[in-house]
Amino acid sequence: MESVQTKSHDGWWLTRMVEQVRGRVHGWRRKAATIGTGVLALVMAYGVVFGHNGLIVYAQKRAEARQLNEQMVDLKKENDRLREHAERLENDPSAIEHEAREELHYTRTGEVIVTLPAQASGSAIIASKAR
């Protein structure tokens, strides 16, 4: 009988030791899973902020879009101004004369163009020729 009690007592000790080892392994696995989840969250957060389509790239694209919209507005204004200028040149004889005098330096009979060095380039003074 003594041998049966010893075996069951030894089995109880072994069972307790196995349960302790299982508890420790479960704790380690739990810690490893927590650490792994934390590392995965950090990697995903890094990707969200610094990735190809991250927040930093998004902010840069928004700034670029804002700049392009401003440039588009400026170009539309310039286009409207040039369209009005072209219409004036097609329909208004005084605009045609003004353009010919300013850009091409045409003169009327009896006029002389005098360009002064102190004036900005492209501007000229038209003086009547005194006889």
Coordinates of C-alpha atoms in Angstrom, one line a residue:
M1 CA 0.0 0.0 0.0
E2 CA 2.8 2.3 0.7
S3 CA 3.9 2.2 -2.9
V4 CA 0.5 3.2 -4.2
Q5 CA 0.4 6.2 -1.9
T6 CA 3.9 7.2 -2.9
K7 CA 3.0 7.0 -6.6
S8 CA -0.2 9.1 -6.1
H9 CA 1.7 11.6 -4.0
D10 CA 4.4 11.8 -6.7
G11 CA 1.7 12.2 -9.4
W12 CA 0.1 15.1 -7.4
W13 CA 3.5 16.9 -7.2
L14 CA 4.1 16.4 -11.0
T15 CA 0.5 17.6 -11.8
R16 CA 1.1 20.7 -9.7
M17 CA 4.4 21.4 -11.4
V18 CA 2.9 20.9 -14.9
E19 CA 0.1 23.4 -13.9
Q20 CA 2.7 25.9 -12.8
V21 CA 4.7 25.6 -16.0
R22 CA 1.5 25.9 -18.0
G23 CA 0.6 29.1 -16.1
R24 CA 4.0 30.5 -16.7
V25 CA 3.9 29.6 -20.4
H26 CA 0.4 31.2 -20.6
G27 CA 1.8 34.4 -19.0
W28 CA 4.7 34.5 -21.4
R29 CA 2.4 33.9 -24.4
R30 CA 0.1 36.7 -23.1
K31 CA 3.1 39.1 -22.7
A32 CA 4.4 38.2 -26.2
A33 CA 1.0 38.7 -27.7
T34 CA 0.7 42.1 -26.0
I35 CA 4.1 43.2 -27.1
G36 CA 3.4 41.9 -30.7
T37 CA 0.2 43.8 -30.8
G38 CA 1.9 46.9 -29.6
V39 CA 4.7 46.6 -32.2
L40 CA 2.1 46.0 -34.9
A41 CA 0.1 49.1 -33.8
L42 CA 3.3 51.2 -33.9
V43 CA 4.2 49.9 -37.4
M44 CA 0.7 50.7 -38.6
A45 CA 0.8 54.1 -37.0
Y46 CA 4.1 54.8 -38.7
G47 CA 2.6 53.8 -42.1
V48 CA -0.4 56.0 -41.6
V49 CA 1.7 59.0 -40.8
F50 CA 4.7 58.5 -43.1
G51 CA 3.6 56.0 -45.7
H52 CA 3.0 56.5 -49.4
N53 CA -0.5 57.8 -48.8
G54 CA 0.1 59.0 -45.2
L55 CA -0.8 62.1 -43.5
I56 CA 2.3 64.0 -44.4
V57 CA 1.9 63.2 -48.1
Y58 CA -1.8 64.1 -47.8
A59 CA -0.9 67.5 -46.3
Q60 CA 1.7 68.1 -49.1
K61 CA -0.9 67.2 -51.8
R62 CA -3.5 69.6 -50.2
A63 CA -0.9 72.4 -50.3
E64 CA -0.1 71.6 -53.9
A65 CA -3.8 71.5 -54.8
R66 CA -4.3 74.9 -53.1
Q67 CA -1.3 76.4 -55.0
L68 CA -2.6 75.0 -58.3
N69 CA -6.1 76.4 -57.7
E70 CA -4.6 79.9 -57.0
Q71 CA -2.5 79.6 -60.2
M72 CA -5.6 78.5 -62.1
V73 CA -7.5 81.6 -60.8
D74 CA -4.6 83.9 -61.8
L75 CA -4.5 82.3 -65.3
K76 CA -8.2 82.7 -65.8
K77 CA -7.9 86.4 -64.9
E78 CA -5.0 86.7 -67.4
N79 CA -7.0 84.9 -70.0
D80 CA -10.0 87.2 -69.6
R81 CA -7.8 90.2 -69.7
L82 CA -6.1 89.0 -73.0
R83 CA -9.5 88.1 -74.5
E84 CA -10.8 91.6 -73.8
H85 CA -7.6 93.1 -75.2
A86 CA -8.0 91.0 -78.4
E87 CA -11.6 92.1 -78.8
R88 CA -10.6 95.7 -78.4
L89 CA -8.0 95.3 -81.1
E90 CA -10.5 93.7 -83.4
N91 CA -13.2 96.3 -83.0
D92 CA -11.7 99.6 -81.7
P93 CA -9.6 101.7 -84.1
S94 CA -8.2 103.8 -81.3
A95 CA -6.9 100.6 -79.5
I96 CA -5.3 99.5 -82.8
E97 CA -3.6 102.9 -83.1
H98 CA -2.5 102.8 -79.5
E99 CA -1.0 99.4 -79.9
A100 CA 0.8 100.4 -83.1
R101 CA 2.3 103.5 -81.4
E102 CA 3.4 101.7 -78.2
E103 CA 4.6 98.4 -79.4
L104 CA 5.7 99.0 -83.0
H105 CA 6.7 102.7 -82.5
Y106 CA 4.6 103.9 -85.5
T107 CA 4.2 107.6 -85.9
R108 CA 1.9 109.9 -87.7
T109 CA 3.2 112.2 -90.4
G110 CA 5.3 115.0 -88.8
E111 CA 5.9 113.1 -85.5
V112 CA 9.3 112.0 -84.1
I113 CA 9.8 109.4 -81.4
V114 CA 12.3 110.4 -78.8
T115 CA 13.4 107.7 -76.4
L116 CA 15.1 108.9 -73.2
P117 CA 17.5 106.7 -71.3
A118 CA 16.0 107.5 -67.9
Q119 CA 12.6 106.1 -68.9
A120 CA 11.8 102.4 -68.4
S121 CA 12.4 100.2 -71.5
G122 CA 9.6 100.0 -73.9
S123 CA 8.2 103.5 -73.2
A124 CA 8.7 106.3 -75.7
I125 CA 7.8 110.0 -75.9
I126 CA 6.2 111.2 -79.0
A127 CA 7.0 114.8 -79.9
S128 CA 5.6 116.9 -82.7
K129 CA 8.2 118.0 -85.1
A130 CA 8.5 121.8 -85.0
R131 CA 9.1 123.4 -88.4

